[in-house]
Short mmCIF file of C-alpha atoms in Angstrom, two decimals:
data_model
loop_
_atom_site.label_atom_id
_atom_site.label_comp_id
_atom_site.label_asym_id
_atom_site.label_seq_id
_atom_site.Cartn_x
_atom_site.Cartn_y
_atom_site.Cartn_z
CA MET A 669 -120.51 151.47 48.15
CA SER A 670 -122.15 149.07 45.73
CA VAL A 671 -125.72 148.02 45.05
CA LEU A 672 -126.51 144.41 45.92
CA MET A 673 -130.17 144.45 44.93
CA GLY A 674 -132.14 146.95 42.87
CA ALA A 675 -135.88 147.57 43.08
CA ASP A 676 -136.69 144.71 40.68
CA ASP A 677 -134.49 142.29 42.63
CA VAL A 678 -136.26 143.21 45.86
CA ARG A 679 -139.67 142.79 44.23
CA ARG A 680 -138.80 139.37 42.79
CA ALA A 681 -137.29 138.17 46.05
CA ILE A 682 -140.42 139.09 48.00
CA ALA A 683 -142.65 137.43 45.37
CA ARG A 684 -140.59 134.23 45.55
CA ILE A 685 -140.49 134.14 49.35
CA ALA A 686 -144.28 134.65 49.44
CA HIS A 687 -144.67 131.52 47.30
CA GLU A 688 -142.13 129.56 49.34
CA ILE A 689 -143.81 130.34 52.65
CA VAL A 690 -147.12 128.91 51.50
CA GLU A 691 -145.55 126.05 49.54
CA ARG A 692 -143.62 124.84 52.55
CA ASP A 693 -146.66 124.26 54.75
CA GLY A 694 -149.41 123.88 52.19
CA ASP A 695 -152.17 125.32 54.37
CA PRO A 696 -151.81 129.11 54.53
CA THR A 697 -154.58 129.46 57.12
CA ARG A 698 -152.22 128.19 59.82
CA ILE A 699 -149.51 130.77 59.07
CA ALA A 700 -148.95 134.15 60.68
CA LEU A 701 -146.34 136.75 59.77
CA VAL A 702 -144.42 138.74 62.37
CA GLY A 703 -142.09 141.48 61.17
CA ILE A 704 -139.19 142.67 63.31
CA ARG A 705 -138.91 146.45 63.63
CA SER A 706 -137.89 148.50 61.89
CA ARG A 707 -137.78 147.08 58.35
CA GLY A 708 -138.97 143.53 58.87
CA ASP A 709 -142.43 144.95 59.56
CA VAL A 710 -142.45 146.60 56.14
CA LEU A 711 -141.32 143.38 54.45
CA ALA A 712 -143.93 141.36 56.36
CA THR A 713 -146.65 143.74 55.18
CA ARG A 714 -145.53 143.21 51.57
CA LEU A 715 -145.40 139.46 52.00
CA ARG A 716 -148.92 139.47 53.35
CA ALA A 717 -150.16 141.47 50.37
CA ALA A 718 -148.41 139.05 47.99
CA ILE A 719 -149.89 136.00 49.70
CA LEU A 720 -153.34 137.60 49.65
CA ALA A 721 -152.98 138.21 45.90
CA ASN A 722 -151.73 134.67 45.24
CA GLU A 723 -153.90 132.65 47.59
CA GLY A 724 -156.80 134.88 48.57
CA VAL A 725 -155.88 134.44 52.24
CA GLN A 726 -155.22 137.39 54.54
CA LEU A 727 -152.62 136.22 57.07
CA PRO A 728 -152.49 137.66 60.60
CA LEU A 729 -149.69 140.21 60.79
CA GLY A 730 -147.75 141.25 63.86
CA ILE A 731 -144.93 143.68 64.58
CA LEU A 732 -142.22 142.81 67.07
CA ASP A 733 -139.84 145.17 68.84
CA ILE A 734 -136.96 143.20 70.34
CA THR A 735 -135.28 145.98 72.33
CA LEU A 736 -136.21 144.61 75.77
CA TYR A 737 -134.77 141.23 74.75
CA ARG A 738 -131.41 142.43 73.46
CA ASP A 739 -128.39 140.77 75.03
CA ASP A 740 -126.27 143.91 74.89
CA LEU A 741 -128.38 146.28 77.02
CA THR A 742 -125.68 146.38 79.68
CA ARG A 743 -123.11 147.43 77.08
CA VAL A 744 -124.84 150.26 75.26
CA ALA A 745 -124.03 153.86 76.13
CA SER A 746 -127.58 155.12 75.90
CA ALA A 747 -130.92 153.36 76.17
CA PRO A 748 -132.25 152.28 72.77
CA ILE A 749 -135.83 153.44 72.22
CA VAL A 750 -138.41 150.73 72.93
CA ARG A 751 -141.20 150.70 70.35
CA THR A 752 -144.56 149.08 70.76
CA THR A 753 -144.98 145.43 69.86
CA GLU A 754 -148.28 144.68 68.16
CA ILE A 755 -149.31 141.05 68.10
CA GLY A 756 -153.09 141.11 68.02
CA PHE A 757 -153.70 137.40 67.49
CA PRO A 758 -153.00 134.23 69.48
CA VAL A 759 -149.72 132.70 68.39
CA ASP A 760 -150.59 129.35 69.98
CA ASP A 761 -150.38 126.50 67.44
CA ARG A 762 -149.66 128.86 64.55
CA ILE A 763 -146.72 128.62 62.22
CA VAL A 764 -145.15 132.00 62.82
CA VAL A 765 -142.84 133.31 60.14
CA LEU A 766 -140.46 135.92 61.54
CA VAL A 767 -139.49 138.46 58.91
CA ASP A 768 -136.38 140.66 59.01
CA ASP A 769 -134.34 142.61 56.52
CA VAL A 770 -130.81 141.35 57.19
CA LEU A 771 -129.63 138.18 58.91
CA PHE A 772 -126.14 138.71 60.38
CA THR A 773 -125.02 137.48 63.83
CA GLY A 774 -128.40 135.92 64.62
CA ARG A 775 -128.67 137.79 67.91
CA THR A 776 -131.72 139.77 66.81
CA ILE A 777 -133.47 136.55 65.83
CA ARG A 778 -132.60 134.94 69.17
CA ALA A 779 -134.16 137.95 70.90
CA ALA A 780 -137.20 137.81 68.62
CA MET A 781 -137.79 134.13 69.39
CA ASP A 782 -137.56 134.80 73.12
CA ALA A 783 -140.05 137.65 72.76
CA LEU A 784 -142.42 135.61 70.62
CA VAL A 785 -142.70 132.71 73.04
CA ASP A 786 -143.81 135.17 75.73
CA TYR A 787 -147.02 135.46 73.70
CA GLY A 788 -147.73 131.74 73.59
CA ARG A 789 -146.52 128.49 72.07
CA PRO A 790 -146.34 128.59 68.30
CA LYS A 791 -146.46 125.29 66.42
CA ALA A 792 -143.29 126.35 64.67
CA ILE A 793 -141.21 129.47 64.16
CA ARG A 794 -139.66 130.03 60.74
CA LEU A 795 -137.43 132.81 59.49
CA ALA A 796 -137.60 134.83 56.27
CA VAL A 797 -134.97 137.48 55.47
CA LEU A 798 -134.27 139.67 52.49
CA VAL A 799 -130.49 139.36 52.84
CA ASP A 800 -128.33 136.75 54.58
CA ARG A 801 -124.85 138.22 54.99
CA GLY A 802 -123.31 135.41 57.04
CA HIS A 803 -121.09 135.65 60.17
CA ARG A 804 -123.49 133.96 62.54
CA GLU A 805 -122.65 134.00 66.24
CA LEU A 806 -125.53 131.72 67.20
CA PRO A 807 -126.83 128.45 65.71
CA ILE A 808 -129.57 130.10 63.65
CA ARG A 809 -130.41 129.81 59.95
CA ALA A 810 -133.09 131.29 57.72
CA ASP A 811 -135.81 129.21 56.05
CA HIS A 812 -136.40 131.74 53.28
CA VAL A 813 -133.68 134.02 51.91
CA GLY A 814 -133.96 136.75 49.28
CA LYS A 815 -130.24 136.86 48.56
CA ASN A 816 -127.12 135.37 50.11
CA VAL A 817 -124.27 137.87 50.17
CA PRO A 818 -120.68 137.12 51.18
CA THR A 819 -119.44 139.97 53.38
CA GLN A 820 -116.67 140.92 55.73
CA PRO A 821 -117.78 141.27 59.35
CA ARG A 822 -117.14 144.99 59.35
CA ASP A 823 -119.03 145.68 56.11
CA ASP A 824 -122.29 147.59 56.40
CA VAL A 825 -125.33 146.16 54.58
CA ARG A 826 -128.12 148.71 54.25
CA VAL A 827 -131.65 147.84 53.20
CA HIS A 828 -133.77 150.71 51.90
CA LEU A 829 -137.50 150.21 51.46
CA THR A 830 -139.87 152.63 49.74
CA GLU A 831 -142.27 152.90 52.70
CA VAL A 832 -139.59 154.26 55.04
CA ASP A 833 -136.67 155.26 52.81
CA GLY A 834 -138.30 156.37 49.58
CA ARG A 835 -136.73 153.65 47.41
CA ASP A 836 -136.16 149.89 47.23
CA GLU A 837 -132.46 149.07 47.27
CA VAL A 838 -129.92 147.00 49.15
CA GLU A 839 -126.39 148.34 49.22
CA ILE A 840 -123.15 147.37 50.88
CA VAL A 841 -120.49 149.66 52.24
CA ARG A 842 -117.25 147.70 52.24
CA VAL A 843 -114.73 148.51 54.91
CA GLU A 844 -111.18 148.17 53.62
CA VAL A 845 -109.03 146.44 56.18
CA PRO A 846 -105.45 147.64 55.90
CA ALA A 847 -103.08 144.78 55.13
CA MET B 271 -133.49 162.24 71.46
CA ARG B 272 -131.21 160.25 73.74
CA TRP B 273 -131.77 159.80 77.45
CA GLN B 274 -129.01 161.54 79.42
CA ARG B 275 -130.13 161.63 83.03
CA ARG B 276 -128.71 159.53 85.81
CA HIS B 277 -131.37 160.41 88.39
CA VAL B 278 -135.07 161.22 88.39
CA LEU B 279 -135.51 163.66 91.24
CA SER B 280 -138.07 166.12 89.90
CA THR B 281 -139.46 166.92 86.47
CA GLU B 282 -139.17 170.64 87.19
CA ASP B 283 -136.08 171.09 85.03
CA TRP B 284 -137.09 168.61 82.32
CA SER B 285 -137.53 169.58 78.71
CA ARG B 286 -140.71 168.73 76.88
CA GLU B 287 -138.67 166.25 74.79
CA GLU B 288 -137.60 164.34 77.89
CA ILE B 289 -141.17 164.10 79.13
CA GLU B 290 -142.30 162.94 75.68
CA LEU B 291 -139.56 160.30 75.59
CA VAL B 292 -140.64 158.81 78.90
CA LEU B 293 -144.30 158.82 77.85
CA GLU B 294 -143.38 157.13 74.58
CA GLN B 295 -141.40 154.45 76.41
CA ALA B 296 -144.24 154.02 78.91
CA THR B 297 -146.66 153.41 76.05
CA ALA B 298 -144.46 150.56 74.82
CA MET B 299 -144.34 149.21 78.39
CA LEU B 300 -148.15 149.23 78.59
CA GLU B 301 -148.14 146.64 75.82
CA VAL B 302 -145.78 144.45 77.89
CA LEU B 303 -148.23 144.68 80.81
CA ALA B 304 -151.05 143.46 78.55
CA ARG B 305 -149.21 140.29 77.50
CA PRO B 306 -149.97 136.79 78.75
CA ILE B 307 -146.49 136.78 80.33
CA ARG B 308 -145.90 140.22 81.78
CA ARG B 309 -142.16 139.96 82.01
CA THR B 310 -139.26 140.84 79.76
CA PRO B 311 -135.59 140.15 80.45
CA ALA B 312 -134.29 143.70 79.90
CA LEU B 313 -132.95 144.26 83.44
CA ARG B 314 -132.04 140.68 84.27
CA GLY B 315 -129.34 140.62 86.95
CA ARG B 316 -129.75 144.30 87.80
CA THR B 317 -130.56 145.31 91.36
CA VAL B 318 -133.24 147.82 92.29
CA VAL B 319 -133.60 148.76 95.95
CA LEU B 320 -136.90 150.22 97.10
CA PHE B 321 -136.07 152.39 100.10
CA PHE B 322 -139.29 153.67 101.64
CA ALA B 323 -138.69 155.76 104.73
CA GLU B 324 -142.28 157.00 104.62
CA ALA B 325 -145.47 154.95 104.45
CA SER B 326 -146.60 153.89 100.99
CA THR B 327 -148.44 150.92 99.62
CA ARG B 328 -149.36 151.68 96.05
CA THR B 329 -146.25 153.51 94.94
CA ARG B 330 -144.01 150.85 96.44
CA MET B 331 -146.00 148.01 94.91
CA SER B 332 -146.08 149.82 91.60
CA PHE B 333 -142.29 150.18 91.53
CA GLU B 334 -141.87 146.59 92.62
CA LEU B 335 -144.14 145.32 89.87
CA ALA B 336 -142.37 147.56 87.36
CA ALA B 337 -138.95 146.22 88.37
CA LYS B 338 -140.17 142.62 88.26
CA SER B 339 -141.74 143.10 84.83
CA LEU B 340 -138.25 143.96 83.62
CA SER B 341 -136.73 140.97 85.51
CA ALA B 342 -134.71 143.15 87.90
CA ASP B 343 -133.90 141.85 91.37
CA THR B 344 -135.65 143.90 94.02
CA SER B 345 -135.05 144.47 97.71
CA ILE B 346 -137.38 146.47 99.89
CA ILE B 347 -136.25 148.51 102.88
CA THR B 348 -138.84 150.31 104.95
CA ALA B 349 -138.11 152.64 107.85
CA SER B 350 -139.88 150.48 110.41
CA GLY B 351 -138.11 147.21 111.00
CA SER B 352 -134.78 148.44 109.65
CA SER B 353 -131.74 150.09 111.19
CA VAL B 354 -133.35 153.44 110.47
CA GLU B 355 -135.35 152.79 113.62
CA LYS B 356 -132.12 152.36 115.52
CA GLY B 357 -131.09 155.85 114.54
CA GLU B 358 -128.93 155.07 111.52
CA THR B 359 -128.46 158.21 109.50
CA LEU B 360 -129.82 158.53 105.99
CA TYR B 361 -126.29 158.71 104.70
CA ASP B 362 -125.20 155.47 106.38
CA THR B 363 -128.34 153.65 105.26
CA VAL B 364 -127.77 154.66 101.69
CA ARG B 365 -124.07 153.77 101.75
CA THR B 366 -125.10 150.33 102.92
CA LEU B 367 -127.64 149.99 100.13
CA GLN B 368 -124.96 150.84 97.65
CA ALA B 369 -122.49 148.43 99.19
CA LEU B 370 -125.11 145.73 98.72
CA GLY B 371 -125.03 146.37 94.99
CA ALA B 372 -128.02 148.62 94.39
CA GLU B 373 -127.80 150.07 90.89
CA ILE B 374 -131.02 152.00 91.21
CA ILE B 375 -132.37 153.31 94.50
CA VAL B 376 -136.05 154.18 94.49
CA MET B 377 -136.67 156.29 97.54
CA ARG B 378 -139.49 157.91 99.42
CA HIS B 379 -138.72 160.20 102.30
CA ALA B 380 -140.65 162.63 104.46
CA ALA B 381 -137.95 165.27 104.11
CA SER B 382 -138.08 167.44 101.01
CA GLY B 383 -134.77 167.22 99.20
CA ALA B 384 -133.65 163.91 100.76
CA PRO B 385 -133.22 162.20 97.35
CA TYR B 386 -130.89 165.03 96.26
CA PHE B 387 -128.76 164.43 99.34
CA VAL B 388 -128.53 160.76 98.43
CA ALA B 389 -127.96 161.31 94.71
CA GLU B 390 -124.91 163.46 95.46
CA ARG B 391 -123.32 160.73 97.53
CA VAL B 392 -123.86 157.43 95.70
CA SER B 393 -122.93 156.02 92.33
CA ALA B 394 -126.35 154.38 92.01
CA SER B 395 -129.16 156.10 90.14
CA VAL B 396 -131.84 157.60 92.37
CA ILE B 397 -135.55 157.82 91.59
CA ASN B 398 -137.58 160.08 93.83
CA ALA B 399 -140.78 158.27 94.82
CA GLY B 400 -141.98 161.27 96.81
CA ASP B 401 -140.05 163.63 99.09
CA GLY B 402 -141.99 165.70 101.57
CA TRP B 403 -143.94 168.50 99.91
CA HIS B 404 -141.42 168.78 97.14
CA ALA B 405 -141.91 166.36 94.26
CA HIS B 406 -143.38 163.06 93.14
CA PRO B 407 -142.14 162.94 89.56
CA THR B 408 -143.50 159.51 88.64
CA GLN B 409 -146.98 160.63 89.71
CA GLY B 410 -146.73 163.67 87.43
CA LEU B 411 -145.62 161.47 84.55
CA LEU B 412 -148.32 158.86 85.08
CA ASP B 413 -150.97 161.58 85.28
CA ALA B 414 -149.63 163.00 82.01
CA LEU B 415 -149.79 159.55 80.41
CA THR B 416 -153.34 159.06 81.71
CA LEU B 417 -154.51 162.47 80.49
CA ARG B 418 -152.84 161.94 77.11
CA GLY B 419 -154.69 158.66 76.78
CA ALA B 420 -158.02 160.31 77.61
CA LEU B 421 -157.65 163.69 75.89
CA GLY B 422 -154.96 163.24 73.23
CA ASP B 423 -152.68 166.25 72.77
CA LEU B 424 -152.75 168.36 75.94
CA ALA B 425 -152.04 171.67 74.16
CA GLY B 426 -154.57 174.22 75.40
CA LYS B 427 -156.37 171.68 77.61
CA ARG B 428 -157.58 172.97 80.95
CA VAL B 429 -156.84 170.73 83.93
CA ALA B 430 -158.40 171.56 87.30
CA ILE B 431 -156.40 170.46 90.36
CA VAL B 432 -158.48 170.67 93.51
CA GLY B 433 -157.50 170.33 97.16
CA ASP B 434 -154.53 170.90 99.45
CA ILE B 435 -152.04 172.36 96.99
CA LEU B 436 -149.65 173.69 99.64
CA HIS B 437 -148.57 170.32 100.99
CA SER B 438 -148.98 168.43 97.73
CA ARG B 439 -145.93 167.07 95.97
CA VAL B 440 -148.42 165.56 93.50
CA ALA B 441 -149.75 169.01 92.55
CA ARG B 442 -146.22 170.35 92.05
CA SER B 443 -145.14 167.42 89.91
CA ASP B 444 -148.38 167.54 87.90
CA ILE B 445 -147.73 171.21 87.17
CA HIS B 446 -144.11 170.52 86.21
CA THR B 447 -145.14 167.76 83.83
CA LEU B 448 -148.42 168.97 82.35
CA VAL B 449 -147.51 172.61 81.69
CA PRO B 450 -144.55 171.75 79.39
CA LEU B 451 -146.98 169.56 77.42
CA GLY B 452 -149.16 172.61 76.79
CA ALA B 453 -151.86 172.16 79.45
CA ARG B 454 -153.20 175.06 81.51
CA ILE B 455 -153.77 174.38 85.17
CA ALA B 456 -156.59 175.83 87.27
CA LEU B 457 -155.97 175.36 90.99
CA ALA B 458 -158.66 175.46 93.63
CA GLY B 459 -158.55 174.76 97.34
CA PRO B 460 -158.83 176.35 100.77
CA PRO B 461 -156.85 179.62 100.75
CA THR B 462 -154.88 178.40 103.77
CA LEU B 463 -153.71 175.45 101.65
CA ILE B 464 -152.53 177.41 98.61
CA PRO B 465 -149.00 178.89 98.53
CA SER B 466 -149.55 182.55 99.32
CA ALA B 467 -147.55 183.85 96.36
CA TRP B 468 -149.68 181.77 93.98
CA ARG B 469 -152.85 183.15 95.58
CA GLU B 470 -151.62 186.67 95.07
CA GLY B 471 -151.07 186.46 91.36
CA SER B 472 -147.56 185.07 90.99
CA ALA B 473 -148.43 181.48 90.24
CA PRO B 474 -146.06 179.61 87.89
CA ASP B 475 -146.49 179.93 84.12
CA GLY B 476 -149.60 178.18 82.88
CA VAL B 477 -151.18 178.08 86.35
CA THR B 478 -154.08 180.13 87.69
CA TYR B 479 -155.73 180.12 91.10
CA GLU B 480 -159.53 180.15 91.30
CA ARG B 481 -161.24 181.33 94.45
CA ASP B 482 -163.99 178.76 94.31
CA VAL B 483 -164.14 175.27 92.98
CA GLU B 484 -166.99 175.93 90.54
CA ARG B 485 -164.84 178.40 88.63
CA ALA B 486 -161.98 175.91 88.43
CA LEU B 487 -164.29 173.18 87.18
CA ASP B 488 -166.05 175.44 84.69
CA GLY B 489 -164.72 174.56 81.25
CA ALA B 490 -162.28 171.98 82.63
CA ASP B 491 -161.14 169.21 80.29
CA ALA B 492 -160.04 167.05 83.22
CA VAL B 493 -160.12 167.17 87.01
CA ILE B 494 -157.49 165.95 89.46
CA ALA B 495 -158.72 165.65 93.07
CA LEU B 496 -155.97 165.63 95.68
CA ARG B 497 -155.94 163.58 98.85
CA LEU B 498 -156.79 165.63 101.89
CA GLN B 499 -154.07 165.01 104.41
CA LYS B 500 -156.22 164.82 107.52
CA GLU B 501 -153.38 165.76 109.83
CA ARG B 502 -153.69 169.26 108.34
CA GLN B 503 -156.96 169.65 110.13
CA GLU B 504 -155.19 169.32 113.46
CA ALA B 505 -152.89 172.14 112.48
CA GLY B 506 -155.89 174.44 112.27
CA LEU B 507 -155.71 174.90 108.51
CA LEU B 508 -159.18 173.46 107.99
CA ALA B 509 -162.52 174.04 109.65
CA SER B 510 -164.03 170.56 109.40
CA LEU B 511 -164.06 167.64 107.02
CA ARG B 512 -167.77 168.16 106.34
CA GLU B 513 -167.15 171.78 105.45
CA TYR B 514 -164.22 170.75 103.27
CA ARG B 515 -166.41 168.39 101.26
CA THR B 516 -169.09 171.07 100.83
CA ALA B 517 -166.65 173.71 99.69
CA TRP B 518 -163.99 171.75 97.80
CA GLY B 519 -165.09 168.14 97.34
CA ILE B 520 -165.56 166.62 93.89
CA THR B 521 -169.10 165.63 94.76
CA GLU B 522 -171.59 163.78 92.64
CA GLU B 523 -173.43 167.05 91.96
CA ARG B 524 -170.27 168.86 90.88
CA ALA B 525 -169.20 165.95 88.68
CA ALA B 526 -172.63 165.94 87.03
CA ARG B 527 -172.06 169.54 85.92
CA LEU B 528 -168.80 168.71 84.13
CA ARG B 529 -169.01 168.36 80.39
CA PRO B 530 -169.68 164.80 79.17
CA GLY B 531 -166.55 162.69 79.03
CA VAL B 532 -164.44 164.93 81.28
CA PRO B 533 -162.34 162.48 83.32
CA VAL B 534 -161.60 162.63 87.04
CA LEU B 535 -158.24 161.51 88.45
CA HIS B 536 -157.02 160.95 91.98
CA PRO B 537 -153.50 159.92 93.05
CA GLY B 538 -154.80 157.73 95.86
CA PRO B 539 -155.35 156.67 98.50
CA MET B 540 -158.79 158.27 98.38
CA ASN B 541 -160.78 159.66 101.30
CA GLU B 542 -164.14 158.86 99.79
CA GLY B 543 -166.83 161.24 100.93
CA ILE B 544 -164.30 164.00 101.66
CA GLU B 545 -162.32 165.18 98.63
CA ILE B 546 -164.17 162.87 96.24
CA ASP B 547 -167.54 161.13 96.45
CA ALA B 548 -167.51 157.34 96.13
CA ALA B 549 -169.93 157.62 93.21
CA VAL B 550 -167.38 159.75 91.33
CA ALA B 551 -164.35 157.71 92.41
CA HIS B 552 -165.91 154.55 91.01
CA GLY B 553 -168.10 156.13 88.34
CA PRO B 554 -167.70 156.34 84.57
CA ARG B 555 -165.55 159.49 84.72
CA SER B 556 -163.00 157.90 87.01
CA LEU B 557 -159.56 157.09 85.60
CA VAL B 558 -158.20 155.96 88.94
CA GLU B 559 -157.63 152.37 87.85
CA ARG B 560 -156.06 153.53 84.61
CA GLN B 561 -153.68 155.65 86.69
CA VAL B 562 -152.58 152.55 88.58
CA THR B 563 -151.75 150.63 85.39
CA ASN B 564 -150.10 153.66 83.81
CA GLY B 565 -148.05 154.11 86.98
CA VAL B 566 -146.43 150.71 86.51
CA ALA B 567 -145.69 151.50 82.85
CA VAL B 568 -144.12 154.88 83.62
CA ARG B 569 -141.93 153.32 86.32
CA MET B 570 -140.86 150.55 83.96
CA ALA B 571 -139.90 153.19 81.42
CA LEU B 572 -137.76 155.09 83.93
CA LEU B 573 -136.11 151.97 85.32
CA TYR B 574 -135.30 150.86 81.78
CA LEU B 575 -133.90 154.25 80.77
CA LEU B 576 -131.80 154.65 83.92
CA ALA B 577 -130.52 151.08 84.03
CA THR B 578 -129.59 151.06 80.38
CA ALA B 579 -128.14 154.54 80.14
CA GLY B 580 -126.44 153.91 83.46
CA ALA B 581 -124.43 151.02 82.06
CA GLY B 582 -121.70 153.35 80.94
CA ALA B 583 -122.31 155.79 83.74
CA ALA B 584 -119.61 154.48 86.06
CA GLU B 585 -116.90 156.08 83.96
CA ARG B 586 -118.87 159.27 83.55
CA LEU B 587 -119.52 159.84 87.24
CA ASP B 588 -116.99 162.60 87.56
CA GLU B 589 -118.31 164.49 84.58
CA LEU B 590 -121.91 164.45 85.67
CA ALA B 591 -122.53 166.86 88.50
CA PRO B 592 -125.73 165.95 90.29
CA ALA B 593 -128.59 168.40 90.07
CA ALA B 594 -128.54 171.07 92.73
CA PRO B 595 -130.78 170.31 95.71
CA PRO B 596 -133.74 172.62 96.19
CA THR B 597 -132.60 175.47 98.40
CA GLU B 598 -135.98 175.72 100.03
CA VAL B 599 -139.36 174.14 99.79
CA PRO B 600 -141.43 176.07 97.25
CA ALA B 601 -144.09 177.97 99.13
#
């Protein structure tokens, strides 16, 4: 197991992404943040606080649970728990920034986009992630990335955030593949 | 906790954790029902058969809406207009449903225990949508969800259930769902329509029988009025409908004496002016419409849990013995 990002790295990455999100579109009043459970919501909350501090604008914040949109529900042994989605603002004509902790196969993001468009027609959907570990299985890329990490498909990237895990840290558990 | 069950036949043997899990999932489903597009793809390509061998409008529609909100394919079989009328046995009907690819069979039947008979003989999951006097588990769960929404934690809450308890699968399922959540139940109704053992002091845990309705309503945190099944009157178990209303009805006057904010529930369809006055049924205390919405959410939750947990169930069939059928109707 090795540490990919310490607390300072996580803090700096979030600060930078907060600037990038606003810089990209110029007008922060058109942007909304939607975090994907169960760590994207924490990151989205931090991004909102950072943008409020930088720009004085409080962005709408939503939380998305993608369970009912997963493409593997017929393959799982036991029903994954569905958590409540909370999107308390119209997404129509907004630039919605999806926020997640790790971008891997892209399947979660595909599910999140399908879920989001059931709430309306955003002007655009963008993607911000703390870690991009590669190995996409769908044509999806992130607009804002905290850190790109080369991994093996079977490696385990774990994001810990203070609000749920008591500390800020990203670590990787490498799986040795016998030669 | 993880969902383990393949069938939903009764909540009588459920743990509190299982009830809580379904209520938690139903709460998430309520949000889906509030969306501009009330449909998610979770059960796309899955087949749910609604087999209603006994009359029902709201429960059937509720299950149908629940299945459609999860994108499942639905087929509806009712007793009239199907081969059941031609004398096909329950077993043959159900084998046919399974051969047609039903993964979940939602069934209502006039015979207590019928869903157990079916569950033992098919690989599909079975949800009991009401069997005779025995059980109506989704009604118990939706009443629990509704009461939770109105009262919060049900620990120590007093729920009055008034009416024909003897023939009521709703009353039984309410008891089996609300008592594990900590509620205490006060039953009231004509003595001829209360199981005799319950009347004589051996009611189930958490349940008491009150001889008159005022005592059941006194101090109640919520009231559930049961539908009077008018055919009971023919059997000589009731004097008259007018007398029933006077003695046991949730009338406007009785509702006015409840503490402020105490809600009134009814499983429907309502006989207004008999077991519940129209002014109560449509008044500020009424949660009847909330029950309808919550019913869809609870059924979505169960369909989701069964369809998803059932994905690997085919290989586990041999290991999972179906629950034992009830040996006799509780009386």
